[in-house]
Tab-separated table of C-alpha atoms and ligand atoms in Angstrom:
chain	number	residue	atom	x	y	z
K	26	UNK	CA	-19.661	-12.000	-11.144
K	27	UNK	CA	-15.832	-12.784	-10.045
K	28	UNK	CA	-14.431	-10.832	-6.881
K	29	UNK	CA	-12.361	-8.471	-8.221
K	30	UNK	CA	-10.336	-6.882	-5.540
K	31	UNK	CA	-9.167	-2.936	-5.543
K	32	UNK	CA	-6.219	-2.112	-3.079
K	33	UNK	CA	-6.134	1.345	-2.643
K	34	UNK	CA	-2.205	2.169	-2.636
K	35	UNK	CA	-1.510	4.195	0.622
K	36	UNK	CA	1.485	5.834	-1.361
K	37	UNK	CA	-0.643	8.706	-2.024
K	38	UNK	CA	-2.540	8.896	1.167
K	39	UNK	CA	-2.083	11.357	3.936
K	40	UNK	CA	0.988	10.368	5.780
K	41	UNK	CA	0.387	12.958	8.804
K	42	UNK	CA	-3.075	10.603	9.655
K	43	UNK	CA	-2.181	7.698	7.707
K	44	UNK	CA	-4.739	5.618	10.405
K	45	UNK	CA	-7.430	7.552	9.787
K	46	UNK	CA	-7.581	8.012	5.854
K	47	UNK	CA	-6.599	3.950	5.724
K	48	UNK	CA	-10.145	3.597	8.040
K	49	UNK	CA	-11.416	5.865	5.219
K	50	UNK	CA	-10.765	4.260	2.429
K	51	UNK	CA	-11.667	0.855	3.910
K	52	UNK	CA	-15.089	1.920	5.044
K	53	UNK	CA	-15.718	3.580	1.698
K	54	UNK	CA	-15.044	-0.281	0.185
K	55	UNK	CA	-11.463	-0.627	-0.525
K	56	UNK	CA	-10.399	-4.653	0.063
K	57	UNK	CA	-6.709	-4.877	0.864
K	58	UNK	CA	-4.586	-1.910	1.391
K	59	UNK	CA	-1.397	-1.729	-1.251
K	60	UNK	CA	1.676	-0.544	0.705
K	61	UNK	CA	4.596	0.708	-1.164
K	62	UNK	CA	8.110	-0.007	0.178
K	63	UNK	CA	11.203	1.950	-1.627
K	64	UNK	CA	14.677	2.283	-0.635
K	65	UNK	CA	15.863	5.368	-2.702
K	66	UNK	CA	18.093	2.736	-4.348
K	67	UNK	CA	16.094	0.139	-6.174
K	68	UNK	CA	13.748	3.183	-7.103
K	69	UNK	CA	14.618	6.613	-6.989
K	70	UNK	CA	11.976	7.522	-4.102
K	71	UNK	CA	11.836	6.574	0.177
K	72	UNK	CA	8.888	5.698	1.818
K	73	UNK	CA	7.815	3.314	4.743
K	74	UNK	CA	8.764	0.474	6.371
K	75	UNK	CA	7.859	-2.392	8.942
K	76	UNK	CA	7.248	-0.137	12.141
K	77	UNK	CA	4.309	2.009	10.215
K	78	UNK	CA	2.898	-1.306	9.093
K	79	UNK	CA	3.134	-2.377	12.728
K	80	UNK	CA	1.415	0.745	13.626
K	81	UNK	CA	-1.137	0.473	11.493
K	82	UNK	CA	-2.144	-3.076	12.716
K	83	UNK	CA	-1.894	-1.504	16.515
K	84	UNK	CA	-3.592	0.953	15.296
K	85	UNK	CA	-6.693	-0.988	14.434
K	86	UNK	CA	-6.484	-1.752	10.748
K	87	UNK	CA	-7.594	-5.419	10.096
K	88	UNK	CA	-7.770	-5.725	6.744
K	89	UNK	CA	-5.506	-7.361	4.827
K	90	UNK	CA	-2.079	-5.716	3.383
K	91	UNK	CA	-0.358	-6.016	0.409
K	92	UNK	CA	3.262	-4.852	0.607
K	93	UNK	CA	4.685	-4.119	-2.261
K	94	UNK	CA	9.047	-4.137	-1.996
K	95	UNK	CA	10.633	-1.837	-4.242
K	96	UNK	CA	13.464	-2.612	-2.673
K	97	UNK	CA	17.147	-4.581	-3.354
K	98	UNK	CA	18.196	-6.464	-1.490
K	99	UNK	CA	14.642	-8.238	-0.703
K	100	UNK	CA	15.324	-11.201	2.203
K	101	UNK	CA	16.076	-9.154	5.528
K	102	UNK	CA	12.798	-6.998	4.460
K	103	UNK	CA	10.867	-10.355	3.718
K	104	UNK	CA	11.577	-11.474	7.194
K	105	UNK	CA	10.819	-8.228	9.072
K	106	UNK	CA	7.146	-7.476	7.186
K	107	UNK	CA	6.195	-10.893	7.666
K	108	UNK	CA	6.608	-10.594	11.154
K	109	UNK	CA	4.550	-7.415	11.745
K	110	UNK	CA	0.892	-8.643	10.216
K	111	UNK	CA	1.398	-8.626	5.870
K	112	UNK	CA	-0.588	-10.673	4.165
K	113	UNK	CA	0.800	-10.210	0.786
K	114	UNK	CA	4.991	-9.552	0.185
K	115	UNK	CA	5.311	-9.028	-3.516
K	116	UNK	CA	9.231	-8.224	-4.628
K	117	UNK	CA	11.147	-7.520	-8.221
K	118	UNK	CA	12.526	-10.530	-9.871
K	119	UNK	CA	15.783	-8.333	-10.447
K	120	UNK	CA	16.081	-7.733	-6.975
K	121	UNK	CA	16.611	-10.880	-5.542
K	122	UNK	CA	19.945	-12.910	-6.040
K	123	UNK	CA	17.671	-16.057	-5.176
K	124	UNK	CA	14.237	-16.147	-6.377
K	125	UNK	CA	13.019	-19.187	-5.395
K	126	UNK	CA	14.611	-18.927	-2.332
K	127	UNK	CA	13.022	-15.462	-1.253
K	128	UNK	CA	9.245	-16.798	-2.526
K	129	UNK	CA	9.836	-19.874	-0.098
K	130	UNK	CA	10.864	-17.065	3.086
K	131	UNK	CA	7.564	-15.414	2.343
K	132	UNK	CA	5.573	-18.703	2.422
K	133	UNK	CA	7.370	-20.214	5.420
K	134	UNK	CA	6.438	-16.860	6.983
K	135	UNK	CA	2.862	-17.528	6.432
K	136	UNK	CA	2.507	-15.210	3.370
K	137	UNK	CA	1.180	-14.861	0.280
K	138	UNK	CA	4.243	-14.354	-2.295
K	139	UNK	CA	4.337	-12.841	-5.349
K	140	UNK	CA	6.476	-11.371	-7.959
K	141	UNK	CA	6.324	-7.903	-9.951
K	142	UNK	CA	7.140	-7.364	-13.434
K	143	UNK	CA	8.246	-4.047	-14.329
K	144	UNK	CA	6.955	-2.560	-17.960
K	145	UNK	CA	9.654	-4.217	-19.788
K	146	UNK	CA	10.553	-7.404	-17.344
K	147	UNK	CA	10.268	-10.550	-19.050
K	148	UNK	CA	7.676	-12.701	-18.195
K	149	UNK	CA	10.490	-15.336	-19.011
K	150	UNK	CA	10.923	-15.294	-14.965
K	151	UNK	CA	7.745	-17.346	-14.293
K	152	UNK	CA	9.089	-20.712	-16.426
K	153	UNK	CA	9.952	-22.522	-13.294
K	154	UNK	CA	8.091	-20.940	-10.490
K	155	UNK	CA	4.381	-20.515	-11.754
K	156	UNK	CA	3.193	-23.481	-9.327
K	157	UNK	CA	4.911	-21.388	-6.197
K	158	UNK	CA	3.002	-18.012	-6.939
K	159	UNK	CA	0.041	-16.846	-5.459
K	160	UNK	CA	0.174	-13.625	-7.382
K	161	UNK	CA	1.543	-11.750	-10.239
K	162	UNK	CA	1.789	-8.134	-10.205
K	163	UNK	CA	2.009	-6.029	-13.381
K	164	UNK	CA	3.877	-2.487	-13.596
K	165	UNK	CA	1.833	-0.425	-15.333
K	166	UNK	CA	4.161	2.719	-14.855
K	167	UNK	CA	8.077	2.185	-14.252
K	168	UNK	CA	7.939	1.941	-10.551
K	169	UNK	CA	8.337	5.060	-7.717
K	170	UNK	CA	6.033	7.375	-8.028
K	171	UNK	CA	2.390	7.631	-8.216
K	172	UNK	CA	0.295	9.708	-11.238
K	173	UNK	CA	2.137	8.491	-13.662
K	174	UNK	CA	0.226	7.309	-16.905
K	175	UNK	CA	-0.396	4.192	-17.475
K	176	UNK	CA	1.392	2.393	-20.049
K	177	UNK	CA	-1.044	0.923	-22.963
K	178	UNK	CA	1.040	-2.724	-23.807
K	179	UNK	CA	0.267	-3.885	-20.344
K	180	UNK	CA	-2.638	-4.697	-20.900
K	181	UNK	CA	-1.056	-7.434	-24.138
K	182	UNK	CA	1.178	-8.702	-21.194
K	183	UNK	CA	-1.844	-8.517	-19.046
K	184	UNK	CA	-3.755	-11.317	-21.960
K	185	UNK	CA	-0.244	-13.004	-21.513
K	186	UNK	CA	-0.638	-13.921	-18.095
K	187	UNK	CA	-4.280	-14.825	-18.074
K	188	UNK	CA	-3.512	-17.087	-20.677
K	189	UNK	CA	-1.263	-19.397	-18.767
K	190	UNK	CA	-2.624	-18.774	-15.914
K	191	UNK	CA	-5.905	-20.223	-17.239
K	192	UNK	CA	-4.530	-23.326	-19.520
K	193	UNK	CA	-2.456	-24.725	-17.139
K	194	UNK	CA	-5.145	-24.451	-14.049
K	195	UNK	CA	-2.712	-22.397	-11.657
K	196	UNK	CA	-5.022	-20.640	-8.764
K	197	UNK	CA	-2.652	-17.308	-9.426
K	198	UNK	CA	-4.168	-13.454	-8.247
K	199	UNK	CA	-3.432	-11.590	-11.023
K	200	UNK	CA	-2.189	-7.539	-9.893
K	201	UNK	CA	-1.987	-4.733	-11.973
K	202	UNK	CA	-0.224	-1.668	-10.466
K	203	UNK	CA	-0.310	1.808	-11.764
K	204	UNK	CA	-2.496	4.525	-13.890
K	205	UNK	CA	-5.481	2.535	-13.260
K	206	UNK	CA	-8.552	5.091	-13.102
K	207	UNK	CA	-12.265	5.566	-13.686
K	208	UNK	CA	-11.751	5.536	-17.571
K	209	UNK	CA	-9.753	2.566	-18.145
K	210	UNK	CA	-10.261	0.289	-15.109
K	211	UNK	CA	-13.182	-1.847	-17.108
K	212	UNK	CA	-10.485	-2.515	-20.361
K	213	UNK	CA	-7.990	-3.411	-17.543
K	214	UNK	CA	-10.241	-6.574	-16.047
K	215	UNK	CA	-12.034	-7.450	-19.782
K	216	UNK	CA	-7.767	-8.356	-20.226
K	217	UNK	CA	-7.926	-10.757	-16.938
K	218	UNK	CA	-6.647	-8.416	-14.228
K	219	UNK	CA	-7.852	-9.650	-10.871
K	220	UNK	CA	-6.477	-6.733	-8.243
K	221	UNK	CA	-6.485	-3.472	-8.951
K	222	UNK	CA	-3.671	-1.087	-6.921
K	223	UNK	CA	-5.384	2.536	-7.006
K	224	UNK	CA	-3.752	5.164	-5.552
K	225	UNK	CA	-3.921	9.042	-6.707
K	226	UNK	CA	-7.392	8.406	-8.270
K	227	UNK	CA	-8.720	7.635	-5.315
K	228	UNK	CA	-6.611	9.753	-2.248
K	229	UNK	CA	-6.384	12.686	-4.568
K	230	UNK	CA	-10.391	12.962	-4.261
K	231	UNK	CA	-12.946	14.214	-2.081
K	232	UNK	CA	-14.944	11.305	-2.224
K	233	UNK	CA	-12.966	7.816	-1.893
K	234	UNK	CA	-16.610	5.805	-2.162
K	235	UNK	CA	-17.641	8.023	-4.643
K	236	UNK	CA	-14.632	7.248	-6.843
K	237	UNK	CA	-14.583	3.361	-6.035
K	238	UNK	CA	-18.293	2.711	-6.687
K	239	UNK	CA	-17.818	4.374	-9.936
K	240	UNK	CA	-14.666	1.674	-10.790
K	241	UNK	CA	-16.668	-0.858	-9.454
K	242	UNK	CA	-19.435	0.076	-12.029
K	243	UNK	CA	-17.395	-0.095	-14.510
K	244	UNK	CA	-15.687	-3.083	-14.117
K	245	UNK	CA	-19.251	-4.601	-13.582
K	246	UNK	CA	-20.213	-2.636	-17.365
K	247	UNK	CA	-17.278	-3.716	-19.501
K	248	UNK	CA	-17.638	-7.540	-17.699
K	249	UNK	CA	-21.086	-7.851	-18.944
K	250	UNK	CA	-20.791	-6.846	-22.174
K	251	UNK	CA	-18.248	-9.711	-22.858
K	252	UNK	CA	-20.617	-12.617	-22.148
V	309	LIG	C1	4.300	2.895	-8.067
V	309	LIG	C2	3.534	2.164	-6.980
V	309	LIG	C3	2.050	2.219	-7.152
V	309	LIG	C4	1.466	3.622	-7.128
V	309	LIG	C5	0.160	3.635	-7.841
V	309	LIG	O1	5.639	2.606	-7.944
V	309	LIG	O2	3.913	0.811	-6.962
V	309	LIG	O3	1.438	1.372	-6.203
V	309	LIG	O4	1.283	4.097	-5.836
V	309	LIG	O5	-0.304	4.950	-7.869
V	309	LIG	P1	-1.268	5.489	-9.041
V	309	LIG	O6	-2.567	4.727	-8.950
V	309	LIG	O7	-1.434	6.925	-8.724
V	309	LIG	O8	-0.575	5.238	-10.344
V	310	LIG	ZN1	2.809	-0.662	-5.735
């Protein structure tokens, strides 16, 4: 079977031992840790920025992280995360007066660089930068907040994606982000999703391995029945 990668999205983690439930989810089987940047301005909620991811990394935390910017503007934030141990820098087309030029400052950081599509972003954004991507994330919820539901013609845009992705040969990680649980993780990859972000599903339980065996299960269920 493909790899299919869950990043448990430390949004709804607890912040007052963010270390230790981050060691908890990754030894329960998480693969890359999501982080959520927002600047009360792009979205209507504030959370972290490069000094807790530096932390984190002191810290002990090895794994690789996927930062997330909900933020405008994008470059100066680029430049600090890249420098603190990301792995991933994902941004909002809409948020960047210079696309191409803030998926190059990832790369020439040493990052992976993606862009996120909100619900109702065009996909019209990846006509002339498909071959500089190494991942797409799609909003399943407006972005913000976490526990919101997820929103059902994703998963079209989802097909969407896969679809070029796959004709025109592109090695692309495909993200979906938001309302991803137990009950509809399995629909979520049979549409071509690659990485799923998880976050109140899994921190708002008692049992993170509990909770992420069960999603890998069903990933591995709805997989098989489509060969
Ligand atoms: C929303 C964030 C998501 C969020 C996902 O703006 O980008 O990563 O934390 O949380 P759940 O899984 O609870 O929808
Ligand atoms: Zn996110």
């Amino acid at each position: 079977m493909k790899k299919y990668l869950l990043a448990p999205s430390i949004l709804s983690a607890n912040f007052a031992m963010l270390g230790e439930d981050i060691k908890n989810v990754l030894d329960s089987g998480g693969d890359v840790i999501h982080f959520d940047v927002m600047d009360n301005h792009y979205v209507p909620n504030l959370t972290i920025g490069p000094m807790v991811l530096k932390s984190l990394r002191s810290y002990g935390i090895t794994a690789p992280i996927d930062v997330h910017l909900m933020t405008k503007p994008v470059d100066a934030l680029i430049k600090s995360f890249s420098k603190v141990g990301s792995n991933y820098i994902t941004f909002h087309p809409e948020a960047s007066e210079h696309i191409d030029r803030s998926i190059q400052m990832i790369k020439e950081h040493g990052c992976k660089a993606g862009l996120v599509f909100n619900p109702t972003t065009s996909l019209s954004y990846l006509d002339y930068l498909m071959d500089k991507l190494d991942i797409i994330v799609l909003m399943a919820v407006n972005p913000g907040f976490s526990n919101q539901n997820f929103i059902p013609n994703t998963l079209e845009k989802l097909r969407k994606v896969r679809n070029m992705i796959d004709e025109n040969g592109y090695n692309i990680i495909i993200e979906v982000d938001g309302g991803i649980k137990i009950d509809n993780i399995g629909k979520i990859a049979t549409c071509g999703a690659d990485m799923f972000v998880i976050g109140s599903a899994i921190f708002d339980s008692s049992n993170y391995k509990k909770v992420i065996d069960c999603m890998r299960q069903e990933i591995e269920k709805s997989s098989s029945l489509l060969k």
